[in-house]
Short mmCIF file of C-alpha atoms and ligand atoms in Angstrom, two decimals:
data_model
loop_
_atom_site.label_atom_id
_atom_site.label_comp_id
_atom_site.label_asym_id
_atom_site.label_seq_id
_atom_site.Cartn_x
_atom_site.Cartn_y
_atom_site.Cartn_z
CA UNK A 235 -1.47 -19.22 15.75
CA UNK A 236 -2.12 -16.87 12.56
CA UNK A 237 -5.55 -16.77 11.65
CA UNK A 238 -7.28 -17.19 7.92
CA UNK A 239 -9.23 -14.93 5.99
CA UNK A 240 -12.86 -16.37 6.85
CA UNK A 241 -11.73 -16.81 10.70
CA UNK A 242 -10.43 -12.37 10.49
CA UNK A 243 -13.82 -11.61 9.33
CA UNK A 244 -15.79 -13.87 11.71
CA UNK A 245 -13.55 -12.04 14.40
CA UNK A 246 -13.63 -8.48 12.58
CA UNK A 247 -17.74 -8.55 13.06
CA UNK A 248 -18.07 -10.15 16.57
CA UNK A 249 -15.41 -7.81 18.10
CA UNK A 250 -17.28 -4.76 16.76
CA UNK A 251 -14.70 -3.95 14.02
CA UNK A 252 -16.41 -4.35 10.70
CA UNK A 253 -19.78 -5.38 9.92
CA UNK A 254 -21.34 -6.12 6.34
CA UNK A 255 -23.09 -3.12 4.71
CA UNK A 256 -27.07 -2.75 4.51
CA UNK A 257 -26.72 -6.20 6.54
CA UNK A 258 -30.57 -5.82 8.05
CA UNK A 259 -31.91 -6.09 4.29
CA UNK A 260 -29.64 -9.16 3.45
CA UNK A 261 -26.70 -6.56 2.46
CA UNK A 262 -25.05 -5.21 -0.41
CA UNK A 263 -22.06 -7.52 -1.99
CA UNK A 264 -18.78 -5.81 -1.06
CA UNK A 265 -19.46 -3.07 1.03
CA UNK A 266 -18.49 -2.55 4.76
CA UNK A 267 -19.42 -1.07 7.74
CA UNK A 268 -17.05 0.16 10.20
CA UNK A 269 -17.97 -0.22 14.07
CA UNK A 270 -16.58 1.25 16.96
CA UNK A 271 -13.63 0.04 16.88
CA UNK A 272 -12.85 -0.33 13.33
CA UNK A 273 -14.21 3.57 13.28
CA UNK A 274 -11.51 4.29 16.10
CA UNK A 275 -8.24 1.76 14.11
CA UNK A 276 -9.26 3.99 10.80
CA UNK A 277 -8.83 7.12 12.35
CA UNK A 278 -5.60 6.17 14.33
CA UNK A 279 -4.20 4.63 10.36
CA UNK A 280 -5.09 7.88 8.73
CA UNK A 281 -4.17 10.23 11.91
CA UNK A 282 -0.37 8.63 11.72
CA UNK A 283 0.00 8.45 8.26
CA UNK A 284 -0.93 12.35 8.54
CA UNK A 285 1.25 13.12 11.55
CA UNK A 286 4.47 11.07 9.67
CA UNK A 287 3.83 12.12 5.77
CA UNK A 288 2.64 15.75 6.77
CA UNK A 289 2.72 16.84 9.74
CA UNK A 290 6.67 15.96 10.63
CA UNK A 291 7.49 16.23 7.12
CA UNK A 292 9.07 19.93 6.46
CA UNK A 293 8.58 20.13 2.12
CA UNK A 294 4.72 18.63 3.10
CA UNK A 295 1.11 20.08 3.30
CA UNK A 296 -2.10 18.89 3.84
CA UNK A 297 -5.65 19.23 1.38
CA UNK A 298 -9.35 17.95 1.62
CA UNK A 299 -10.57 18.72 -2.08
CA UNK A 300 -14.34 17.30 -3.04
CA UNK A 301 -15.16 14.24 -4.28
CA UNK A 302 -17.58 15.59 -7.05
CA UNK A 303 -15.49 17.21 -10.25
CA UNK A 304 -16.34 19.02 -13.11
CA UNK A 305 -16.17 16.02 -15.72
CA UNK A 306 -13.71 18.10 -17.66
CA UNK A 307 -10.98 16.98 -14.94
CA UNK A 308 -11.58 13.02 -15.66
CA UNK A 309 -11.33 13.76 -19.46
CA UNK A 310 -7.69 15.41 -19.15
CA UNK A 311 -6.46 13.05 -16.75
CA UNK A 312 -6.96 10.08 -18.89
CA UNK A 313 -9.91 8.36 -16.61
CA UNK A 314 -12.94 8.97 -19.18
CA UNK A 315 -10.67 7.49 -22.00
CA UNK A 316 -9.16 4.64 -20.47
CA UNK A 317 -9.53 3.77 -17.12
CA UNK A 318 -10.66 0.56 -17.95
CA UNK A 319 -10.57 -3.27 -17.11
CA UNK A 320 -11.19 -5.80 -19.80
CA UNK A 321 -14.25 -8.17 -18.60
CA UNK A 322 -15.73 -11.11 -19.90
CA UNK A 323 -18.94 -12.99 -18.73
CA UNK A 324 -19.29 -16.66 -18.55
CA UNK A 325 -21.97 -17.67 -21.08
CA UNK A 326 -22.73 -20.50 -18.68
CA UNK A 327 -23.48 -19.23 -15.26
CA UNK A 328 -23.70 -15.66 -15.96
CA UNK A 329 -20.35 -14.67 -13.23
CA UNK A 330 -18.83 -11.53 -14.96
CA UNK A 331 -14.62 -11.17 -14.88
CA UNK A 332 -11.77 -10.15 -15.24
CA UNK A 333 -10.09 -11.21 -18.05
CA UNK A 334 -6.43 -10.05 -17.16
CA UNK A 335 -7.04 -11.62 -13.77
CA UNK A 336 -8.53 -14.91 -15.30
CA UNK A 337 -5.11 -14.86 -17.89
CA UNK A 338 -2.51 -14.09 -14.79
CA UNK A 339 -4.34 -16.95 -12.76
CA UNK A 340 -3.52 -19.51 -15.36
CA UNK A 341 0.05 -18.27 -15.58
CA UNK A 342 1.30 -16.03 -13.31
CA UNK A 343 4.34 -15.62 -15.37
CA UNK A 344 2.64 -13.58 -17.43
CA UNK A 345 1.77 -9.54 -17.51
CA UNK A 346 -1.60 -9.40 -18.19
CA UNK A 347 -1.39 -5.92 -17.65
CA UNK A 348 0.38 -5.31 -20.87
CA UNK A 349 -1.61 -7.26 -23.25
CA UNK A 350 -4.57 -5.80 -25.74
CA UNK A 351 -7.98 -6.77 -25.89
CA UNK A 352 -7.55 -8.82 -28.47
CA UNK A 353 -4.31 -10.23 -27.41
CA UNK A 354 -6.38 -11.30 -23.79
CA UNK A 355 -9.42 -12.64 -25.87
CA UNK A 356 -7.37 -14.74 -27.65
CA UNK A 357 -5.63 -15.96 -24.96
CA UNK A 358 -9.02 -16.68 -23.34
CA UNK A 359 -9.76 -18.69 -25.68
CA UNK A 360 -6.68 -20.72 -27.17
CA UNK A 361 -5.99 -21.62 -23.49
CA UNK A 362 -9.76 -23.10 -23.31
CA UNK A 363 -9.79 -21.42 -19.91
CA UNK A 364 -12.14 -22.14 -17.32
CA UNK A 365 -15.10 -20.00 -15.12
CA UNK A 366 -13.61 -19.64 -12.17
CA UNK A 367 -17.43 -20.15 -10.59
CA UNK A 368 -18.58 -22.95 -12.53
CA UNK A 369 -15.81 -24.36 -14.59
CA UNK A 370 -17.28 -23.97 -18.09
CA UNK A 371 -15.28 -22.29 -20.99
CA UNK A 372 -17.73 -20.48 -23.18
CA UNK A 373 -17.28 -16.42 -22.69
CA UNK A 374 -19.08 -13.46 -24.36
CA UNK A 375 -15.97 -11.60 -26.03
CA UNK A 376 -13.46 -9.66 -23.56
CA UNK A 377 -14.89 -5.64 -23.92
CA UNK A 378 -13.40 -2.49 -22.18
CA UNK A 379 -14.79 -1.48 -19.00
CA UNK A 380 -14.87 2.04 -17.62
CA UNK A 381 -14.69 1.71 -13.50
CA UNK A 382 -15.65 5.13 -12.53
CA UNK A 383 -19.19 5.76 -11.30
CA UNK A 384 -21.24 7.96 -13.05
CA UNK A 385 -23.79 10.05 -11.27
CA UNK A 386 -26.00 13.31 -12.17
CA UNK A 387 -26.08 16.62 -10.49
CA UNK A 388 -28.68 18.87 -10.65
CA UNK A 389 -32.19 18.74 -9.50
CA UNK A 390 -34.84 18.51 -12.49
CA UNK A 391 -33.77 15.55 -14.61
CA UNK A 392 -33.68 16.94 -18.01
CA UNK A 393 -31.42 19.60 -17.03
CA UNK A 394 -29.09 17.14 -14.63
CA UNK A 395 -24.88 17.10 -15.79
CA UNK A 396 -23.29 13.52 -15.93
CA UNK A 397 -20.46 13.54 -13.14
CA UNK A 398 -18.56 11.11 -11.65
CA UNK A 399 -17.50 9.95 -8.36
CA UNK A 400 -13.38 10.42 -8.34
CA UNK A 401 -11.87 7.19 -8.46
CA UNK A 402 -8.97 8.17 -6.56
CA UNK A 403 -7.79 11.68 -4.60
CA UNK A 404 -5.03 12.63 -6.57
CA UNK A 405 -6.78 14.75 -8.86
CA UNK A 406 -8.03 17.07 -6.54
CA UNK A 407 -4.15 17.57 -5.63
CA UNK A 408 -3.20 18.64 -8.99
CA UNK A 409 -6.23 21.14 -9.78
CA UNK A 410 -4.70 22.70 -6.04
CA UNK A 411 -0.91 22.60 -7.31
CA UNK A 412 -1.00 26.18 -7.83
CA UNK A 413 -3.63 27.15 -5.34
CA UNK A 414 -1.63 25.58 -2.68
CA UNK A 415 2.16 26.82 -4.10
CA UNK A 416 1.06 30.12 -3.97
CA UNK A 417 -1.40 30.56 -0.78
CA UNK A 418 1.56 28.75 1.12
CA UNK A 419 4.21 30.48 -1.03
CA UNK A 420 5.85 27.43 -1.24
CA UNK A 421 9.31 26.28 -2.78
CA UNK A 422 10.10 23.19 -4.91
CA UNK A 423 10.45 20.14 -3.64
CA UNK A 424 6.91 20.19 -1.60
CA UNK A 425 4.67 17.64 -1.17
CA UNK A 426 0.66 17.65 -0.52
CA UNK A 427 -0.83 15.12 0.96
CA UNK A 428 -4.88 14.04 1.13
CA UNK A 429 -7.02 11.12 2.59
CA UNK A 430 -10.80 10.94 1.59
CA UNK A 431 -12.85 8.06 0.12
CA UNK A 432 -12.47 6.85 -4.33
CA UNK A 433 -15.27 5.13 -5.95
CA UNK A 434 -14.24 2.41 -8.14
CA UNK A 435 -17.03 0.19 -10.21
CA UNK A 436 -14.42 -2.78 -9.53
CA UNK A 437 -15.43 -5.98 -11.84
CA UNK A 438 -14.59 -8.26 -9.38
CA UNK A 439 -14.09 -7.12 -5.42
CA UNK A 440 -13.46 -9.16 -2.86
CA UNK A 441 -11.21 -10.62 -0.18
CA UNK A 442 -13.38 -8.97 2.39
CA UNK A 443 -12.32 -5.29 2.46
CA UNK A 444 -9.29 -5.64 -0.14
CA UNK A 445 -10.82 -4.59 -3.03
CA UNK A 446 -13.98 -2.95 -2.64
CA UNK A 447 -15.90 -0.53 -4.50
CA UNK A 448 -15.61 2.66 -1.96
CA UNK A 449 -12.70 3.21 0.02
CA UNK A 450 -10.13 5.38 1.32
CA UNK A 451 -7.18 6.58 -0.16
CA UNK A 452 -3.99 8.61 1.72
CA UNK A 453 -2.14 10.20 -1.25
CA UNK A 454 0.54 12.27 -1.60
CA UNK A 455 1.71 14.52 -4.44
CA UNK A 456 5.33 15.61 -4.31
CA UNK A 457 6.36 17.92 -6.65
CA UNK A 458 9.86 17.99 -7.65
CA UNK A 459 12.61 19.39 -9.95
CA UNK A 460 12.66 17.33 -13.61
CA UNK A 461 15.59 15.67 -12.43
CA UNK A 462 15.29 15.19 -9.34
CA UNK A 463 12.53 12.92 -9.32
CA UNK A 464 14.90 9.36 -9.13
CA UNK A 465 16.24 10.43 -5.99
CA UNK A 466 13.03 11.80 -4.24
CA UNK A 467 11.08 8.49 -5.59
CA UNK A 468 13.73 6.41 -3.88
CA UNK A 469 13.30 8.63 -0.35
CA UNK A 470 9.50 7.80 -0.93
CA UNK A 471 9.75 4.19 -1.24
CA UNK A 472 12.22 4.28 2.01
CA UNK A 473 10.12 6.26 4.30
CA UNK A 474 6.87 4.42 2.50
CA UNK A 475 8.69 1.22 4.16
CA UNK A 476 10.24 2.47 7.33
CA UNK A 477 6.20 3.55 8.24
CA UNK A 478 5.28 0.15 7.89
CA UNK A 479 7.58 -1.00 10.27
CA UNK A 480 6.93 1.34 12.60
CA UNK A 481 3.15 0.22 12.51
CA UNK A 482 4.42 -3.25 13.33
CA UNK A 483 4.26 -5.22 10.15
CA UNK A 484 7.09 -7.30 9.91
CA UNK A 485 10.09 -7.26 6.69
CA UNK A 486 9.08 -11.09 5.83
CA UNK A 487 5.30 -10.03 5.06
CA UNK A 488 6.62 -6.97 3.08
CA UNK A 489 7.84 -7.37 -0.42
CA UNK A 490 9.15 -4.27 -2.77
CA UNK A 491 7.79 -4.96 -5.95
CA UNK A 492 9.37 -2.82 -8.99
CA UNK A 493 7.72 -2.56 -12.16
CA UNK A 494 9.81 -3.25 -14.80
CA UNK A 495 10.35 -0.87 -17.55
CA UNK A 496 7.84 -2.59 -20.16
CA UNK A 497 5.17 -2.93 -17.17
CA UNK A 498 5.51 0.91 -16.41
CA UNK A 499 2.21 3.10 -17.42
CA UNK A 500 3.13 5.67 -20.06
CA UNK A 501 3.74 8.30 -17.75
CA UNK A 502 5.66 6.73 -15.05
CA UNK A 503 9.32 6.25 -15.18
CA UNK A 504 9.67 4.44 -12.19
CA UNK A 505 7.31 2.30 -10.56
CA UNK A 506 7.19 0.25 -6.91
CA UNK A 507 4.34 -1.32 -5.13
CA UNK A 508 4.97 -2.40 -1.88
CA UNK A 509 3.05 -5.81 -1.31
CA UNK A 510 1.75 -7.59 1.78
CA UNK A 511 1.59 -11.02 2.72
CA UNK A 512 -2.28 -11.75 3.17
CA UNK A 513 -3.32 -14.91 3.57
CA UNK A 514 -3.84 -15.39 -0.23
CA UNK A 515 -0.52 -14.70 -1.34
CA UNK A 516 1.76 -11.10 -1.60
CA UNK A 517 -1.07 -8.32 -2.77
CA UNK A 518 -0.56 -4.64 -3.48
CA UNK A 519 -0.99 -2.70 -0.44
CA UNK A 520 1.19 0.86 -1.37
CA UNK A 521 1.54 2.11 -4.81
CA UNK A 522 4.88 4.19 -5.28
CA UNK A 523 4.65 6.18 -8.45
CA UNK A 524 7.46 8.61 -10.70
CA UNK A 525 4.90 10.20 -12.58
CA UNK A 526 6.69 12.52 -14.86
CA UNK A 527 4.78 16.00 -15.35
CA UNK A 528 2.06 13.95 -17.17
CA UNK A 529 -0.54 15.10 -14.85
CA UNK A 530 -0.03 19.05 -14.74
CA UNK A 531 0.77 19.09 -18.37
CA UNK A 532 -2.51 17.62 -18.95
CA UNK A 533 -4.53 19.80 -16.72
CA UNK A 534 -2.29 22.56 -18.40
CA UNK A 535 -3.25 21.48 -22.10
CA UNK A 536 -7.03 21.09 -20.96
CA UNK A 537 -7.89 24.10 -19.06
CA UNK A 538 -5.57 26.41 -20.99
CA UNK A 539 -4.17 27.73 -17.95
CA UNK A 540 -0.30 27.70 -17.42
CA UNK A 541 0.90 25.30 -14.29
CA UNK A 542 4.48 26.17 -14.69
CA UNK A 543 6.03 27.16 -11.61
CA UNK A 544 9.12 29.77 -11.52
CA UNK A 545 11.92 28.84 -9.48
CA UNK A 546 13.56 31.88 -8.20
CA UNK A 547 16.65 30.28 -7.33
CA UNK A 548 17.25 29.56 -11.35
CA UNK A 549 14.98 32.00 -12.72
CA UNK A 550 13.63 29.31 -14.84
CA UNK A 551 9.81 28.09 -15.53
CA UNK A 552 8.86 24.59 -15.83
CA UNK A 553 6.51 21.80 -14.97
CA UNK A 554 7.33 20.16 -11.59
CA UNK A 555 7.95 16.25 -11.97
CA UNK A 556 5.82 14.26 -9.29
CA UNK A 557 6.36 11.24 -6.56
CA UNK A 558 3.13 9.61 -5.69
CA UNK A 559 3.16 7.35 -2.64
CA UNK A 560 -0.35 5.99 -2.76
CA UNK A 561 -1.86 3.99 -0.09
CA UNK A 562 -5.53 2.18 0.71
CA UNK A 563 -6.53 2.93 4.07
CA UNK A 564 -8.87 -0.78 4.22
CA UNK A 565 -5.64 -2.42 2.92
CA UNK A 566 -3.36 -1.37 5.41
CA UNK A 567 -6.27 -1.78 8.12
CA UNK A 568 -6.46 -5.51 6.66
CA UNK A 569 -2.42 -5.94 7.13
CA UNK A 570 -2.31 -4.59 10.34
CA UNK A 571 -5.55 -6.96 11.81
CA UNK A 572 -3.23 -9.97 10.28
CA UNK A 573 -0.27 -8.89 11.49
CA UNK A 574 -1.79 -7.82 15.70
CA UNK A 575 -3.81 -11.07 15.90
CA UNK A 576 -2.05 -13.62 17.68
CA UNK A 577 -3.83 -16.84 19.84
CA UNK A 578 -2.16 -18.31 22.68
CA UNK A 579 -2.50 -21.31 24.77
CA UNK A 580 -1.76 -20.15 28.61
CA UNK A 581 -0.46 -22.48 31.16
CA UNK A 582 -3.86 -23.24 32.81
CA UNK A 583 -5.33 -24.58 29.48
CA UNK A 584 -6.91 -20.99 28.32
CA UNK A 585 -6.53 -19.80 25.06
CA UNK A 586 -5.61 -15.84 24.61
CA UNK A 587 -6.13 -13.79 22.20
CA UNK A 588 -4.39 -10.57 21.74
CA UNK A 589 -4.28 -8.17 19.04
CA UNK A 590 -0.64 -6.72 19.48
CA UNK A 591 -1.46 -3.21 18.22
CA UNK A 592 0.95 -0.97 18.40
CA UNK A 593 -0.23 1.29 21.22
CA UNK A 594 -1.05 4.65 18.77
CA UNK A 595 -3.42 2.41 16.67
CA UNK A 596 -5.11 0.79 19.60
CA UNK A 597 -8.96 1.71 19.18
CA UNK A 598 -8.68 1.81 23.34
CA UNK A 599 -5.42 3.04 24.79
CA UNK A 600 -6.45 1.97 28.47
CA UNK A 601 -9.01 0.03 30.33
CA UNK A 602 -10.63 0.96 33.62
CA UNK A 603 -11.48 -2.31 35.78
CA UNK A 604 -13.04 -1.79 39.35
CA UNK A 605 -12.22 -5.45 40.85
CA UNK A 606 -15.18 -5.73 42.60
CA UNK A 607 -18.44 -3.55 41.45
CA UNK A 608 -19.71 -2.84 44.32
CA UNK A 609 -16.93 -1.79 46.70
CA UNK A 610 -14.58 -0.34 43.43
CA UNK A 611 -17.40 0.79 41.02
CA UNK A 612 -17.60 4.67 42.03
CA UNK A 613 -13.74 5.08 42.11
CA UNK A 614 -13.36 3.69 38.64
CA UNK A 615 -16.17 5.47 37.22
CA UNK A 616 -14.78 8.57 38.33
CA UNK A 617 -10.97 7.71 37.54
CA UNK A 618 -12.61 6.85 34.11
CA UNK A 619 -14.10 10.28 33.25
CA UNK A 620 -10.61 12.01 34.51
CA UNK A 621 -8.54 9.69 31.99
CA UNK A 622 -11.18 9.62 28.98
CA UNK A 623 -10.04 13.63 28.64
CA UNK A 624 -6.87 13.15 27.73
CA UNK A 625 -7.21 9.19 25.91
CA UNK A 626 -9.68 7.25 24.66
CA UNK A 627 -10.52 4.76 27.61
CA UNK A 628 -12.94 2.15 27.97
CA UNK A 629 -15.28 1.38 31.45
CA UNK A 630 -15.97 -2.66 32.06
CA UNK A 631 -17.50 -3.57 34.96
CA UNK A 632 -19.40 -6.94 33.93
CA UNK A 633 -17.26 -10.28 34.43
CA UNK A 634 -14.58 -11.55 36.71
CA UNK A 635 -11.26 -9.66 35.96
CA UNK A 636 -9.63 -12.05 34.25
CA UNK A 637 -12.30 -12.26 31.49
CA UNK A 638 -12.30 -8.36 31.63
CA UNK A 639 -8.67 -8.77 30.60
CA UNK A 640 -9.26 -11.17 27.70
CA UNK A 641 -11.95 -8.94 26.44
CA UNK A 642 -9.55 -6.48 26.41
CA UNK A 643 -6.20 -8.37 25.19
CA UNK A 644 -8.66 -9.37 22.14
CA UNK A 645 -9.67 -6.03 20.84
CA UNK A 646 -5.95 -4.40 21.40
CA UNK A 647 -6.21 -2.16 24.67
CA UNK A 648 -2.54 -1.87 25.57
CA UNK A 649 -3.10 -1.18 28.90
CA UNK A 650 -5.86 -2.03 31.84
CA UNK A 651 -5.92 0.16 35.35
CA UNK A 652 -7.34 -1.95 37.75
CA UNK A 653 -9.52 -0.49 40.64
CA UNK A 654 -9.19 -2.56 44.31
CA UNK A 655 -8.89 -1.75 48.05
CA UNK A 656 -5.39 -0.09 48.31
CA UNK A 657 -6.82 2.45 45.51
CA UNK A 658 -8.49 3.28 48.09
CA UNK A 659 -6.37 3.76 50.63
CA UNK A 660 -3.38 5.33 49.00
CA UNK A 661 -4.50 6.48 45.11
CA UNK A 662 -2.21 3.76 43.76
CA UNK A 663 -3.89 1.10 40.69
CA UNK A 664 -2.12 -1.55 39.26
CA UNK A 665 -1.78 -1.16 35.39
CA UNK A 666 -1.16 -4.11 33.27
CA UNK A 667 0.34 -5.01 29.95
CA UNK A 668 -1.47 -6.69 27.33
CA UNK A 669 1.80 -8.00 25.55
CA UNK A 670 3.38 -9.31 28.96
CA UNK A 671 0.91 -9.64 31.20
CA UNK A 672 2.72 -7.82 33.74
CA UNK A 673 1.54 -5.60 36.38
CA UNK A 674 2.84 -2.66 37.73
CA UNK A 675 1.63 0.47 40.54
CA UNK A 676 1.23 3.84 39.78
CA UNK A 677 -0.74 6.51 40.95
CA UNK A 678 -2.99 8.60 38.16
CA UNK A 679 -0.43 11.33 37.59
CA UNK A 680 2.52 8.35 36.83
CA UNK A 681 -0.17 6.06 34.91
CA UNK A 682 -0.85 8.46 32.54
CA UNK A 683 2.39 9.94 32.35
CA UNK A 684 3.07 6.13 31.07
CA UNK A 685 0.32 5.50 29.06
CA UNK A 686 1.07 8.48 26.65
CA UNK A 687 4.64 7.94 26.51
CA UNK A 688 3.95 4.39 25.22
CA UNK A 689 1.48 5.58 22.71
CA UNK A 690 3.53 8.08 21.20
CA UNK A 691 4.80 6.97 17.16
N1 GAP B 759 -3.53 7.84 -7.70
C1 GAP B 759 -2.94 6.57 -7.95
C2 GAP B 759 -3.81 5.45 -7.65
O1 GAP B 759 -4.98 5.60 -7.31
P1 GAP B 759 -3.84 2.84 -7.55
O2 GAP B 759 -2.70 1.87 -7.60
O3 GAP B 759 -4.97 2.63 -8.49
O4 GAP B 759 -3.18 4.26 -7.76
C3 GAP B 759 -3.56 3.22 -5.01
O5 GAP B 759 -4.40 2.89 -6.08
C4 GAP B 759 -3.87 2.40 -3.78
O6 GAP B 759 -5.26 2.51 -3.46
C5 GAP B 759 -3.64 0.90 -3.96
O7 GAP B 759 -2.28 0.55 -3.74
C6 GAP B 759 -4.54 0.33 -2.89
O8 GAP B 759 -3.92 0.40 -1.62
C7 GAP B 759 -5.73 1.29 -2.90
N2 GAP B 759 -6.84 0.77 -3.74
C8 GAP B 759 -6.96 0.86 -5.08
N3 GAP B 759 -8.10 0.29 -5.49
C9 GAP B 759 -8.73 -0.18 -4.39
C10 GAP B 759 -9.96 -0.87 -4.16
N4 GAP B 759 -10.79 -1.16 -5.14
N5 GAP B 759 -10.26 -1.22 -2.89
C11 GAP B 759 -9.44 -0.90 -1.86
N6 GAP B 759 -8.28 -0.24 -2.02
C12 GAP B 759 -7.91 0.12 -3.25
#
């Protein structure tokens, strides 16, 4: 059985995955907490999308650049002037939104995207259409939005600068292109990659963690050969896909989504998102981006210094084209809880649930279970300690061991080492398999020897 959006979050809090934020003083709309094991499935997202996109990748390199900018860098790259949504409020119950959304929702034919301010206000209101909250049609008119969040630095007020949070990581890449090219002494094509949280003042979040106002982006910046840039955008897109795969998501839930040519932002000559299937429909999980060299010409033209790299093979200078595979960490954390979480009915009447993780994301990779507390307890406690050095293992002593193994089916463990008497006698546990339920002996040398090999992407 597939599960709906209300039902994920119900199960997202109780299983210690994600709680609301500031929940003890009645919370704050749209933000999240991360537990345990949402803490531990983040990681494991943004350790494999490091290990695949960086780590194994030969042209790429990693960067953690700051969140806070000089201001100077959101005026060149286009944010201060127009990274805007066009919002309306309803007159009636006060609800603020989105216009664009509020046009594409009445028909979804339509690219709202493309359309002025005027073009949307008039479609607001020639199309009478309705509050999404309360129904009614009267709206203040549609106005221009800026979404990043503006903040002060400095510690006597007077004196404080206006900054801004970044509203996504990419910039930080660019101001580092030559930094990076020349620390590393690297060649064109090369890629740098960063994950760290953006700060968007979204009109309208929601759909739990979908669209929030913080989250986490994993970003890469290729920089290419003007060119070259068709060829290394369609590698991007392919390996973009062939990741999400390998995390488990299945081809039916996955849709490739190219913008078409009057959709495409003014820089961008080629454009994909790759969509999931959430509950409410295919939504943008991966941005793909051909960027052009809008970005480094900018930063050229603004800070006066030259970006142009030399390429000793032709002895020529020029501004490197860029690939941008962009992706939300929350969104792909979302698309991976739908995905995992199935619920079975066993043969004696119980009802399972198992998240079907694949084993590298599992918050737990293994389980230790002492059958009985009393006679097993030491052993496993000890067995426990050895394992927890090399994986992250979990201790559960409280229950009968078959709702031990539920507990553990439910939040993902992939494995569960079960403690009894021939442990004792001859070192052997049985381990068991959360997707098949079967069991199997090993001794601790062979179990882990298993357990890694299975969790290797
Ligand atoms: N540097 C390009 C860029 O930021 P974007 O399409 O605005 O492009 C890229 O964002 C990705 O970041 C999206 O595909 C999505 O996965 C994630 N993202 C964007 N806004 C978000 C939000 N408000 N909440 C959660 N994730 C978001």
């Amino acid at each position: 059985m597939k599960i709906n959006l209300e039902q994920l979050v119900a199960y997202a809090k109780n299983h210690g995955f994600v709680f609301q934020g500031s929940e003890l003083y009645g919370g704050l709309a749209n933000t999240w907490d991360y537990g345990p094991l949402g803490a531990a499935l983040k990681n494991n997202i943004k350790q494999l999308w490091w290990q695949r996109f960086i780590q194994e990748n030969p042209h790429n390199v990693g960067l953690d650049s700051s969140i806070l900018m000089n201001p100077a860098v959101w005026k060149a790259s286009g944010h201060i002037d127009s990274f805007n949504d066009p919002l309306s409020d309803c007159k009636q119950c006060r609800t603020r939104h989105r216009v664009d959304h509020l046009v594409t929702k009445h028909d979804p034919t339509i690219d709202a995207d493309g359309m002025s301010l005027e073009a949307l206000d008039d479609y607001v209101r020639t199309h009478r259409l309705k509050c999404p909250n309360c129904g009614g049609h009267d709206f203040t008119p549609t106005r221009q939005f800026n979404l990043m969040f503006k903040t002060s630095q400095g510690v006597i007020d007077e004196a404080a600068q206006a900054i801004y949070l970044r509203p996504e990581t990419a910039q930080g890449i660019f101001l580092n292109f030559k930094n990076i090219q020349r620390a590393m002494r690297l060649k064109i094509p090369f890629g740098i990659g960063q994950i760290g949280k953006s700060f968007r003042n979204e009109i309208t979040p929601g759909n739990f963690i979908f669209r929030t106002r913080e989250f986490e982006q994993m970003e890469l910046e290729f920089f290419c050969q003007p060119g070259e840039e068709i060829g290394w955008f369609e590698t991007y897109k392919k390996d973009s896909y062939q990741f999400l795969l390998d995390l488990g998501l299945a081809a039916d839930n996955l849709h490739m989504r190219d913008h078409a040519e009057e959709q495409l932002s003014h820089y961008s000559n080629a454009t994909t998102d790759i969509d999931y299937r959430y509950p409410w429909g295919f939504d943008e999980l991966w941005g793909i981006a051909s960027r052009t060299d809008y970005d480094l010409r900018q930063h050229q033209t603004h800070s006066k210094e030259s970006l142009e790299y030399f390429d000793p093979e032709s002895s020529e200078k020029y501004l490197p084209y860029v690939i941008e595979p962009s992706l939300g960490v929350e969104r792909l954390f979302l698309a991976l809880l739908f995905e995992a979480y199935q619920e079975e009915t066993l043969d004696n009447g119980e009802t399972r649930i198992h998240l079907a993780l694949h084993p590298a994301l599992a918050p737990y990779k293994v389980a230790i279970l002492p059958l009985m507390k009393k006679k097993h307890g030491e052993q496993a406690v000890a067995l426990h300690a050895r394992l927890a050095k090399y994986l992250p293992a979990v201790y559960d002593e409280t229950g009968n061991i078959g709702k031990r193994y539920r507990r553990q089916d439910a939040i993902g463990t992939p494995f569960a080492v079960t403690v009894d008497h021939q442990s004792q006698e001859d070192g052997t546990y049985t381990l068991r398999d959360r997707n098949t339920m079967t069991q199997i002996r090993l001794d601790e040398a062979a179990l882990l020897q298993y357990i890694k090999e299975q969790c290797v992407f």
